Amino acid sequence: MELIELLSPAKNLEIGIAAIDCGADAVYIGANNFGARVQAGNSLEDIASLVSYAHLFNAKVYVTINTILFDNELKAAEDLIQKLYKIEVDAIIIQDYGILEMNLPPIHIHSSTQMHNISKERIKFLSDVGFKRVVLARELSIEQIIEIHSFVPDIELEFFVHGALCNGLSGQCYLSYELTKRSGNRGECSQACRSKYDLVNSQGKVLIKDKHLLSTKDFNASLHIPEMIEAGVRSFKIEGRLKDMDYVKNVTAHYSREIDKFISAENNKEKYCRSSLGKTEIGFEPDVERSFNRGFTSFNLQGKQDIIGNLDSAKSIGKYLGKVSDLNNSGRGKFYFQIDTKERISNGDGLCYINMEGNIEGFLVNGVEENPSQGLVMIYPNKKPDIRLLTKIYRNLDTQFTKQVLTDKTKRRIAIDIILKETSQGFSLQAIDEQSLSVQEDIIVEKQIALKVQGYEKNLLKQIDKLGDSIFYLRSFENKCSDNFFFASSLLNHHRRNLIEKLYELRQKAYKPIRKEFEKNDVPYPQKKLDFKANVVNEKAKQFFLNHKVEEIENGLEKQGERNSKSKDIVLMRTKNCIRYTLGQCLIRDKQTQDFNQELFLKDNKRTYKLHFDCKNCFMDLISLE
């Protein structure tokens, strides 16, 4: 059986546990240092607690050490990895090659998408070096994933399927560092791609003013799970280590359901299964449109078919409700507007729309009147929005849904079978879980025939099935006794509790992470010369590349300090989010208007950036001119 993993983000211990309860097969979390989300750090004690809970279900915990490291941080990073190994973390996710020159414990190593895992040659090198898994670049198409899997079949492929998209290639974006000295490769990205810019041509004409020209929609690969599994992806990763509880629960439950749908198909039952144990029964209806989103895109999975960018806003737009069909603009009475929608709207909901200037504006709902027979809803906002007939209305704060998700008491449970048998000294209860782990509880008591036989089996089952708040649920019960014996309720309850405690303790001890020593080698790196984009900022990383036959190594920008004049034309960002494509001015597909048939530039308040269009590979480069 091939194992399929759903990998969810955990900002903290509580969210990590909730993700597992909602169907995650693994979670990834940051420690207090060296993670690519500096605001999402966690203590070793909390990570250890998460590991203990996850391993009950054979779920895994991965810890991010996915920033580049300076020389004075190497010792602390090595100490952290040793501690993570001791608390039985399953794997670490790294960016810095210098880590591979450390004295590492036998813990699995995953290559972060920050390592620019975009070509089959690079991934082949990572496999040969000793990585267990690579997190593929988000920019890859399904066709390219198939090619990589065929070329490097032995390495596990992990792929992001949902959440915010980095506008630039991961690990290759230097815009934030250029502007603020806050490096994305150090977990400090200032999210400059979410800011507003002007688009200007070589004649100085402003073509677009004050728009989010680099901001992308959010990724949603829900419809492509089957194709991705067949392409070779085995771990489906949800972005969001800064996301809150309701987001993680909702999105995890949604993708867990989608993966289960694929596995349960007749042709797949004997080929695929989930990588962890247990059953989750969600108490709400998952709907990713009801959680934070900037609008959705399937990005480059099918090649360049979708508009990736969202020029109007970098904020959440939420779920589309309907168009304005009527409004009271008379000035008499309270202002209201009416929309045609089947969605239930509540007081306190946040609604939004795109105004005449093309920007998102929002307001809260103060009152609602429904006309179910006509599917119309009259809304009284807390302020008068500048809307017109046919204005599209969205909901980016769904108060009732959020409350339902947060109060949902979903628990994950493991199936067990319980068998009641006679023994020479009385009876025994045996529990066997879905992993075939088994425990026995002896009941030493004098045997007595039950006087009341009507409903005997039903009442006995009812007593056995009282598993309460445990992590188990009763799949089957078999009474192998030769007669209807009497069991006092208190006696049976006592021994059933002991039985469940024994099984719980056995599960705590049963899981052991798979360990493998990292063995250094000298497999040649695919390139002989490395520029700043290799992100080498410490001596161990430099030594790694020298050991792997690299001849020239330039320091990463973060180590160079102030750039000199020779490096002013560097590519700060390389992106699939092509502005020409978004605006219908693609150099391959479209006929350009006069204003666009020339060089284009982006401008912010202080700087100008040249845009270069690599149409052969379908990328846009943002180039520094200073």
XYZ file of C-alpha atoms in Angstrom:
626
model
C 0.000 0.000 0.000
C 1.236 3.485 -0.841
C 0.883 5.953 2.021
C -0.744 9.346 1.457
C -0.064 12.136 3.948
C -1.978 15.323 4.688
C 0.447 17.779 6.299
C -1.035 20.688 8.265
C 0.552 23.781 9.823
C 0.712 24.343 13.566
C 1.283 27.810 14.961
C 1.243 26.283 18.433
C 0.522 23.106 20.397
C -3.245 23.600 20.541
C -3.574 24.139 16.793
C -1.326 21.149 16.110
C -3.565 18.874 18.192
C -6.673 20.285 16.497
C -5.150 19.624 13.060
C -4.538 15.977 13.967
C -8.070 15.664 15.335
C -9.426 17.088 12.062
C -7.578 14.568 9.914
C -3.944 15.623 9.478
C -1.499 12.740 9.088
C 1.382 15.021 10.060
C 1.956 18.568 11.272
C 4.859 20.954 10.845
C 5.771 23.435 13.537
C 8.527 25.894 14.371
C 10.804 25.874 17.403
C 11.857 29.100 19.104
C 14.614 29.770 16.569
C 15.614 29.265 12.938
C 12.125 28.896 11.445
C 10.927 30.758 8.342
C 8.063 32.246 10.393
C 9.752 34.095 13.247
C 6.377 34.871 14.835
C 5.450 31.189 15.124
C 7.991 29.845 17.601
C 7.308 27.131 20.185
C 9.057 25.724 23.241
C 10.600 22.256 23.227
C 8.119 21.267 25.930
C 5.156 22.119 23.696
C 6.707 20.356 20.715
C 7.288 17.267 22.885
C 3.621 17.308 23.937
C 2.549 17.559 20.308
C 4.852 14.664 19.393
C 3.329 12.500 22.140
C -0.211 13.197 20.962
C 0.560 12.767 17.263
C 2.347 9.462 17.741
C -0.733 7.946 19.404
C -2.237 7.964 15.895
C 1.004 7.199 14.029
C 0.898 10.822 12.883
C 4.219 12.612 12.468
C 5.700 15.916 13.601
C 8.217 17.839 11.502
C 10.085 20.871 12.834
C 11.194 23.731 10.617
C 14.819 24.844 10.708
C 14.374 26.419 7.314
C 16.341 29.648 7.401
C 19.892 30.357 6.346
C 22.241 30.506 9.324
C 25.122 32.788 10.199
C 28.321 31.294 11.614
C 27.516 32.417 15.152
C 24.205 30.493 15.010
C 25.505 27.112 13.864
C 26.238 25.718 17.324
C 22.795 26.675 18.652
C 21.124 25.149 15.585
C 23.065 21.908 16.029
C 22.130 21.762 19.717
C 18.474 22.317 18.802
C 18.516 19.451 16.292
C 19.970 17.130 18.941
C 17.185 18.113 21.353
C 14.501 17.608 18.701
C 15.869 14.136 18.068
C 15.682 13.302 21.781
C 11.995 14.272 22.006
C 11.337 11.979 19.005
C 10.505 14.548 16.338
C 10.142 12.620 13.077
C 12.083 14.942 10.767
C 13.559 18.403 10.400
C 12.897 20.670 7.412
C 16.015 22.611 6.422
C 17.189 25.273 3.981
C 20.857 25.775 4.871
C 23.297 23.240 3.401
C 25.652 24.021 6.278
C 23.471 21.845 8.514
C 24.656 18.816 6.535
C 28.212 19.477 7.738
C 27.135 19.282 11.393
C 27.345 16.332 13.752
C 23.763 15.226 13.147
C 21.718 12.634 15.020
C 20.000 9.922 12.927
C 16.930 12.018 12.129
C 15.247 12.264 8.731
C 15.978 15.451 6.800
C 13.480 17.122 4.483
C 14.523 19.726 1.937
C 12.492 22.914 2.381
C 10.961 24.572 -0.659
C 13.348 27.408 0.308
C 16.097 25.266 -1.267
C 14.624 26.084 -4.697
C 13.502 22.552 -5.565
C 12.401 23.248 -9.111
C 14.496 21.033 -11.410
C 14.901 17.278 -11.662
C 18.704 17.642 -11.615
C 18.646 19.552 -8.333
C 16.247 17.042 -6.763
C 18.388 14.135 -7.981
C 21.337 15.732 -6.187
C 19.329 16.080 -2.968
C 18.332 12.426 -3.183
C 21.944 11.345 -3.759
C 23.126 13.485 -0.844
C 20.708 11.756 1.545
C 17.489 13.753 1.852
C 14.426 11.620 2.553
C 11.972 14.149 1.125
C 11.839 17.339 -0.922
C 9.202 20.039 -0.674
C 8.732 20.908 -4.327
C 8.589 24.449 -5.678
C 5.008 25.689 -5.907
C 5.606 26.819 -9.497
C 5.781 23.264 -10.856
C 3.058 21.864 -13.086
C 1.663 18.350 -12.757
C 3.512 17.459 -15.951
C 6.801 18.606 -14.404
C 6.083 16.685 -11.183
C 5.579 13.515 -13.242
C 8.937 14.122 -14.912
C 10.688 14.648 -11.559
C 9.122 11.540 -10.027
C 10.190 9.445 -13.024
C 13.732 10.840 -12.852
C 14.084 10.519 -9.047
C 11.632 7.786 -7.964
C 13.208 7.085 -4.564
C 12.713 10.460 -2.888
C 9.413 11.436 -1.264
C 7.639 14.354 -2.935
C 5.790 16.915 -0.831
C 3.781 19.702 -2.440
C 1.841 22.715 -1.191
C -1.851 22.462 -2.054
C -3.475 25.368 -0.231
C -2.851 28.795 1.217
C -0.871 31.941 0.543
C 1.536 31.926 -2.389
C 4.956 33.531 -2.295
C 4.986 35.742 -5.370
C 8.642 34.955 -6.032
C 10.453 31.648 -6.242
C 10.964 30.433 -2.671
C 14.505 30.981 -1.452
C 15.209 33.210 -4.460
C 13.318 36.368 -3.474
C 15.378 39.318 -2.238
C 12.865 42.161 -2.507
C 12.138 42.322 1.216
C 15.847 42.366 2.062
C 16.497 45.036 -0.569
C 13.821 47.310 0.890
C 14.009 46.700 4.632
C 17.025 44.447 5.314
C 14.465 41.905 6.555
C 15.306 38.729 4.679
C 12.753 36.124 3.660
C 15.596 33.620 3.871
C 15.900 34.525 7.543
C 12.172 34.201 8.285
C 11.634 37.959 8.340
C 9.890 38.696 5.025
C 8.204 42.120 5.043
C 5.748 40.925 2.355
C 6.665 43.680 -0.073
C 4.738 41.793 -2.758
C 1.503 42.698 -0.926
C 2.207 46.445 -1.263
C 0.884 48.832 -3.913
C 2.917 49.835 -6.975
C 2.587 51.886 -10.144
C 3.176 50.349 -13.575
C 5.099 52.712 -15.857
C 6.366 52.338 -19.422
C 9.716 53.496 -20.825
C 8.182 56.830 -21.843
C 7.298 57.520 -18.224
C 3.564 57.087 -18.727
C 1.731 55.649 -15.714
C -0.307 52.734 -17.045
C -1.693 51.550 -13.705
C -1.672 53.584 -10.516
C -1.490 52.383 -6.921
C -2.422 48.716 -7.382
C -1.311 45.414 -5.820
C 0.617 44.455 -8.942
C 2.690 41.720 -7.270
C 0.028 40.254 -4.984
C -1.262 36.778 -5.793
C -4.506 35.031 -5.062
C -4.320 32.077 -2.678
C -3.567 28.546 -3.826
C -6.356 25.956 -3.916
C -5.566 22.559 -5.444
C -8.704 20.788 -4.178
C -9.765 19.679 -7.642
C -6.369 18.235 -8.533
C -5.695 15.787 -5.684
C -6.176 12.656 -7.865
C -3.837 13.929 -10.599
C -1.192 14.907 -8.059
C -1.272 11.511 -6.345
C -0.932 9.790 -9.695
C 1.942 12.160 -10.553
C 3.870 10.981 -7.488
C 3.035 13.471 -4.726
C 2.722 11.659 -1.399
C 2.495 14.543 1.063
C -0.056 17.337 0.613
C 0.960 20.443 2.507
C -1.297 23.228 3.740
C 0.411 26.611 4.114
C -0.282 28.617 7.251
C 1.964 28.491 10.324
C 0.656 31.964 11.173
C -2.987 30.998 10.671
C -5.477 30.701 13.530
C -7.360 27.697 14.883
C -10.546 28.051 12.809
C -8.587 28.297 9.548
C -6.460 25.214 10.222
C -9.402 23.090 11.386
C -11.571 24.012 8.406
C -8.911 23.620 5.706
C -7.520 20.404 7.216
C -10.983 18.838 7.391
C -11.641 19.849 3.781
C -8.477 18.274 2.360
C -8.786 15.199 4.567
C -12.195 14.619 3.024
C -10.843 15.136 -0.513
C -8.010 12.642 0.015
C -10.382 10.094 1.563
C -12.694 10.519 -1.411
C -9.868 9.542 -3.756
C -8.685 6.599 -1.651
C -12.198 5.190 -1.206
C -12.754 4.930 -4.966
C -13.040 1.304 -6.068
C -9.824 1.324 -8.099
C -7.763 2.857 -5.276
C -8.809 0.963 -2.130
C -6.168 -1.720 -2.515
C -3.408 0.636 -3.648
C -3.478 3.658 -1.313
C -4.129 4.370 2.354
C -3.613 7.227 4.795
C -0.278 7.298 6.607
C -1.840 7.626 10.074
C -4.547 5.817 12.034
C -7.915 6.779 13.381
C -11.265 8.137 12.302
C -12.460 11.717 12.507
C -16.107 12.703 12.378
C -16.220 16.444 11.774
C -19.035 18.353 13.467
C -19.146 21.098 10.824
C -19.279 21.223 7.029
C -15.792 22.195 5.773
C -15.767 25.067 3.282
C -12.443 26.717 2.441
C -14.176 29.769 0.949
C -15.421 30.641 4.445
C -11.868 30.958 5.777
C -9.337 33.678 4.965
C -8.624 33.827 1.235
C -7.695 36.408 -1.372
C -9.632 34.569 -4.036
C -8.340 31.243 -5.327
C -6.078 30.055 -8.109
C -4.847 26.605 -9.121
C -1.594 28.436 -9.965
C 0.573 26.555 -12.471
C -0.690 22.998 -11.944
C -2.176 22.868 -15.446
C 0.357 25.243 -16.945
C -0.427 28.905 -17.522
C -4.223 28.891 -17.668
C -5.270 30.884 -14.634
C -4.979 34.543 -13.633
C -2.706 34.327 -10.603
C -2.676 37.945 -9.468
C -5.222 39.917 -7.468
C -4.557 43.554 -8.295
C -7.396 44.973 -6.195
C -6.357 43.893 -2.719
C -3.972 41.838 -0.629
C -6.714 41.337 1.962
C -9.167 38.490 2.340
C -12.151 38.698 0.005
C -13.877 35.583 1.347
C -16.906 33.899 -0.211
C -19.065 35.368 -2.949
C -22.668 35.882 -1.781
C -24.498 37.536 -4.652
C -25.223 40.790 -6.462
C -27.091 43.817 -5.165
C -30.640 43.615 -6.551
C -32.147 46.612 -4.735
C -31.107 49.369 -2.333
C -32.619 52.247 -0.422
C -30.790 55.374 -1.541
C -33.686 57.740 -0.939
C -32.330 59.113 2.310
C -35.593 58.216 4.041
C -35.318 55.598 6.746
C -32.361 53.343 7.392
C -30.099 52.547 4.478
C -30.317 48.943 3.328
C -29.541 46.896 0.265
C -30.856 43.589 -0.973
C -28.973 40.672 -2.498
C -30.043 37.432 -4.116
C -28.295 34.683 -2.143
C -28.897 31.276 -0.591
C -26.308 31.932 2.108
C -27.435 32.626 5.675
C -26.162 36.035 6.820
C -25.887 37.001 10.494
C -25.440 40.162 12.516
C -21.748 40.876 12.961
C -20.713 39.291 9.652
C -18.087 41.178 7.677
C -19.067 41.879 4.062
C -17.009 43.535 1.347
C -17.119 44.695 -2.257
C -14.849 46.262 -4.863
C -15.517 49.996 -5.093
C -15.455 52.264 -8.148
C -11.701 52.827 -7.716
C -11.098 49.085 -7.772
C -10.272 48.752 -4.069
C -11.881 46.427 -1.532
C -14.100 48.128 1.037
C -15.821 46.418 3.921
C -18.515 46.886 6.541
C -20.300 44.939 9.266
C -23.871 43.664 9.203
C -26.093 45.386 11.772
C -29.387 43.788 10.776
C -30.830 41.174 8.413
C -34.302 40.523 6.998
C -34.792 37.356 4.970
C -37.317 36.455 2.291
C -36.702 32.694 1.921
C -39.408 32.163 -0.697
C -37.636 34.507 -3.120
C -34.087 33.845 -1.940
C -33.624 37.526 -1.129
C -31.851 39.002 1.893
C -32.163 42.621 3.039
C -29.025 43.841 4.815
C -28.616 46.848 7.104
C -24.884 47.747 7.272
C -23.139 49.587 10.118
C -22.162 52.316 7.642
C -23.363 53.356 4.205
C -21.217 51.665 1.554
C -20.754 53.175 -1.906
C -22.487 50.359 -3.768
C -24.635 50.215 -6.892
C -27.107 47.798 -8.406
C -25.340 44.578 -9.486
C -22.370 45.235 -7.184
C -20.886 41.876 -6.168
C -20.964 41.273 -2.412
C -18.558 38.930 -0.599
C -18.348 37.764 3.011
C -14.869 37.749 4.545
C -16.002 37.262 8.138
C -18.554 34.508 8.737
C -19.276 34.779 12.457
C -21.574 31.775 12.788
C -19.318 29.448 10.819
C -16.240 30.559 12.749
C -18.067 29.989 16.027
C -19.218 26.552 14.878
C -15.682 25.526 13.908
C -14.105 26.826 17.115
C -16.682 25.195 19.401
C -16.700 21.892 17.517
C -15.462 19.102 19.793
C -14.191 16.816 17.038
C -11.966 14.067 18.417
C -9.915 11.545 16.528
C -10.459 7.948 17.567
C -8.864 4.590 16.835
C -11.013 1.527 16.191
C -10.786 -1.352 18.655
C -12.308 -4.806 18.887
C -13.074 -6.180 22.372
C -13.420 -9.883 23.152
C -14.862 -11.298 26.387
C -13.690 -14.826 27.296
C -13.974 -17.276 30.166
C -10.853 -18.235 32.127
C -10.196 -20.695 34.937
C -10.317 -17.838 37.474
C -13.161 -15.893 35.936
C -13.007 -13.920 32.706
C -10.724 -11.844 30.502
C -11.244 -8.793 28.324
C -9.003 -8.420 25.282
C -8.741 -5.225 23.219
C -7.171 -5.187 19.746
C -6.742 -1.898 17.898
C -6.603 -1.278 14.142
C -2.816 -1.621 14.218
C -3.234 -5.083 15.827
C -1.805 -3.913 19.150
C -3.413 -6.025 21.859
C -3.829 -5.924 25.651
C -5.674 -8.120 28.136
C -7.387 -7.438 31.447
C -8.166 -10.383 33.750
C -11.381 -10.351 35.789
C -10.944 -12.642 38.782
C -14.422 -13.324 40.068
C -16.716 -16.212 40.920
C -18.939 -17.055 37.961
C -22.673 -16.601 38.369
C -25.425 -17.147 35.834
C -27.446 -14.018 35.136
C -31.042 -14.221 36.331
C -32.276 -11.721 33.763
C -31.666 -12.925 30.215
C -33.957 -10.587 28.286
C -31.810 -7.975 26.521
C -28.675 -9.545 28.000
C -26.377 -9.092 24.965
C -27.639 -5.565 24.338
C -27.005 -4.494 27.930
C -23.578 -6.138 27.960
C -22.605 -4.309 24.753
C -23.818 -1.038 26.247
C -21.484 -1.490 29.223
C -18.500 -2.413 27.055
C -19.096 0.511 24.688
C -18.729 3.158 27.405
C -15.348 4.383 26.172
C -16.029 7.960 27.215
C -13.491 10.602 26.216
C -10.784 8.114 25.273
C -9.046 8.019 21.874
C -10.793 4.733 21.040
C -14.153 3.733 19.627
C -15.675 0.253 19.650
C -15.676 -1.338 16.217
C -16.871 -4.751 17.373
C -17.587 -6.742 20.516
C -17.563 -10.535 20.737
C -18.831 -12.464 23.739
C -17.196 -15.912 23.688
C -18.550 -17.045 27.047
C -20.422 -20.358 27.196
C -23.402 -18.915 29.072
C -25.060 -15.647 30.096
C -22.968 -14.784 33.126
C -23.754 -12.011 35.558
C -21.444 -8.947 35.622
C -21.935 -6.189 38.158
C -21.859 -2.844 36.355
C -19.224 -1.446 38.722
C -16.985 -4.478 38.158
C -17.257 -4.329 34.380
C -16.712 -0.559 34.343
C -13.581 -0.909 36.474
C -11.982 -3.566 34.281
C -13.021 -1.878 31.027
C -11.296 1.324 32.194
C -8.178 -0.664 33.090
C -8.251 -2.315 29.667
C -8.438 1.033 27.863
C -5.672 2.526 30.019
C -3.419 -0.427 29.190
C -4.056 -0.012 25.472
C -3.412 3.738 25.698
C -0.109 3.128 27.496
C 0.861 0.528 24.910
C 0.142 2.975 22.090
C 2.294 5.590 23.830
C 5.247 3.197 23.796
C 4.598 1.447 20.486
C 5.437 4.246 18.058
C 9.107 4.746 17.301
C 10.256 7.229 14.654
C 12.153 5.704 11.753
C 15.787 6.691 12.127
C 18.591 6.864 9.598
C 22.172 8.036 9.946
C 23.121 10.857 7.597
C 26.191 9.711 5.699
C 28.281 12.414 4.069
C 29.457 11.915 0.494
C 31.003 13.928 -2.335
C 28.343 13.639 -5.042
C 29.024 16.525 -7.491
C 26.653 19.487 -7.272
C 24.974 20.278 -10.635
C 26.805 23.637 -10.902
C 30.497 24.547 -10.668
C 29.946 28.242 -9.947
C 27.472 29.646 -7.429
C 26.333 33.250 -7.225
C 24.508 34.948 -4.342
C 21.303 32.992 -5.079
C 22.872 29.887 -3.480
C 22.362 31.754 -0.162
C 25.736 30.786 1.327
C 26.229 32.836 4.492
C 28.305 30.524 6.717
C 31.540 28.560 6.468
C 29.910 25.147 6.867
C 27.667 25.778 3.854
C 30.713 26.884 1.892
C 32.557 23.733 2.936
C 29.593 21.585 1.875
C 29.684 22.960 -1.662
C 33.469 22.641 -1.866
C 33.129 18.994 -0.814
C 30.638 18.555 -3.646
C 32.999 19.839 -6.341
C 31.822 23.461 -6.576
C 34.728 25.707 -7.609
C 33.474 29.274 -7.099
C 31.106 30.409 -4.332
C 29.741 33.919 -3.933
C 28.419 34.983 -0.544
C 24.678 35.371 -0.087
C 23.297 38.916 -0.044
C 22.725 38.773 3.702
C 26.465 38.298 4.217
C 27.574 40.805 1.601
C 26.148 43.775 3.477
C 25.796 46.807 1.213
C 25.802 45.773 -2.428
C 28.345 47.356 -4.732
C 27.632 49.045 -8.063
C 28.474 45.885 -10.019
C 25.477 44.102 -8.543
C 22.837 46.785 -9.027
C 21.067 44.928 -11.845
C 20.368 41.762 -9.865
C 17.061 39.904 -10.095
C 15.280 40.604 -6.818
C 12.315 38.381 -7.638
C 11.470 35.791 -10.279
C 7.777 35.001 -10.527
C 5.076 33.156 -12.454
C 2.719 36.037 -11.630
C 3.315 37.891 -14.890
C 1.792 41.369 -14.977
C 1.522 41.303 -18.770
C -0.438 38.041 -18.649
C -2.781 39.389 -15.957
C -3.486 42.543 -17.981
C -4.023 40.777 -21.313
C -0.715 42.061 -22.705
C 1.175 38.742 -22.916
C 4.014 38.896 -25.444
C 3.142 35.397 -26.691
C -0.639 35.206 -26.437
C -1.867 38.770 -26.934
C -1.451 41.711 -29.263
C 0.043 44.568 -27.248
C -1.433 48.029 -27.215
C 0.920 50.911 -27.991
C 1.528 51.827 -24.349
C 2.558 48.249 -23.528
C 4.661 47.590 -26.624
C 7.812 48.772 -24.817
C 9.798 48.207 -21.630
C 7.817 48.243 -18.383
C 8.783 49.304 -14.867
C 7.334 49.101 -11.360
C 7.563 52.084 -9.039
C 6.967 52.445 -5.326
C 7.429 55.587 -3.236
C 11.218 55.458 -3.455
C 12.431 53.031 -6.109
C 11.983 51.969 -9.695
C 12.320 48.344 -10.799
C 12.733 47.076 -14.327
C 10.528 44.198 -15.480
C 12.076 41.529 -17.674
C 9.881 38.907 -19.326
C 11.347 35.433 -19.861
C 8.612 34.226 -22.187
C 10.375 30.983 -23.112
C 10.117 29.773 -19.504
C 7.059 31.895 -18.642
C 8.613 33.919 -15.814
C 8.749 37.621 -14.994
C 11.858 39.082 -13.333
C 11.906 42.135 -11.075
C 15.300 43.816 -11.458
C 16.900 46.380 -9.181
C 18.029 49.593 -10.900
C 19.839 51.050 -7.883
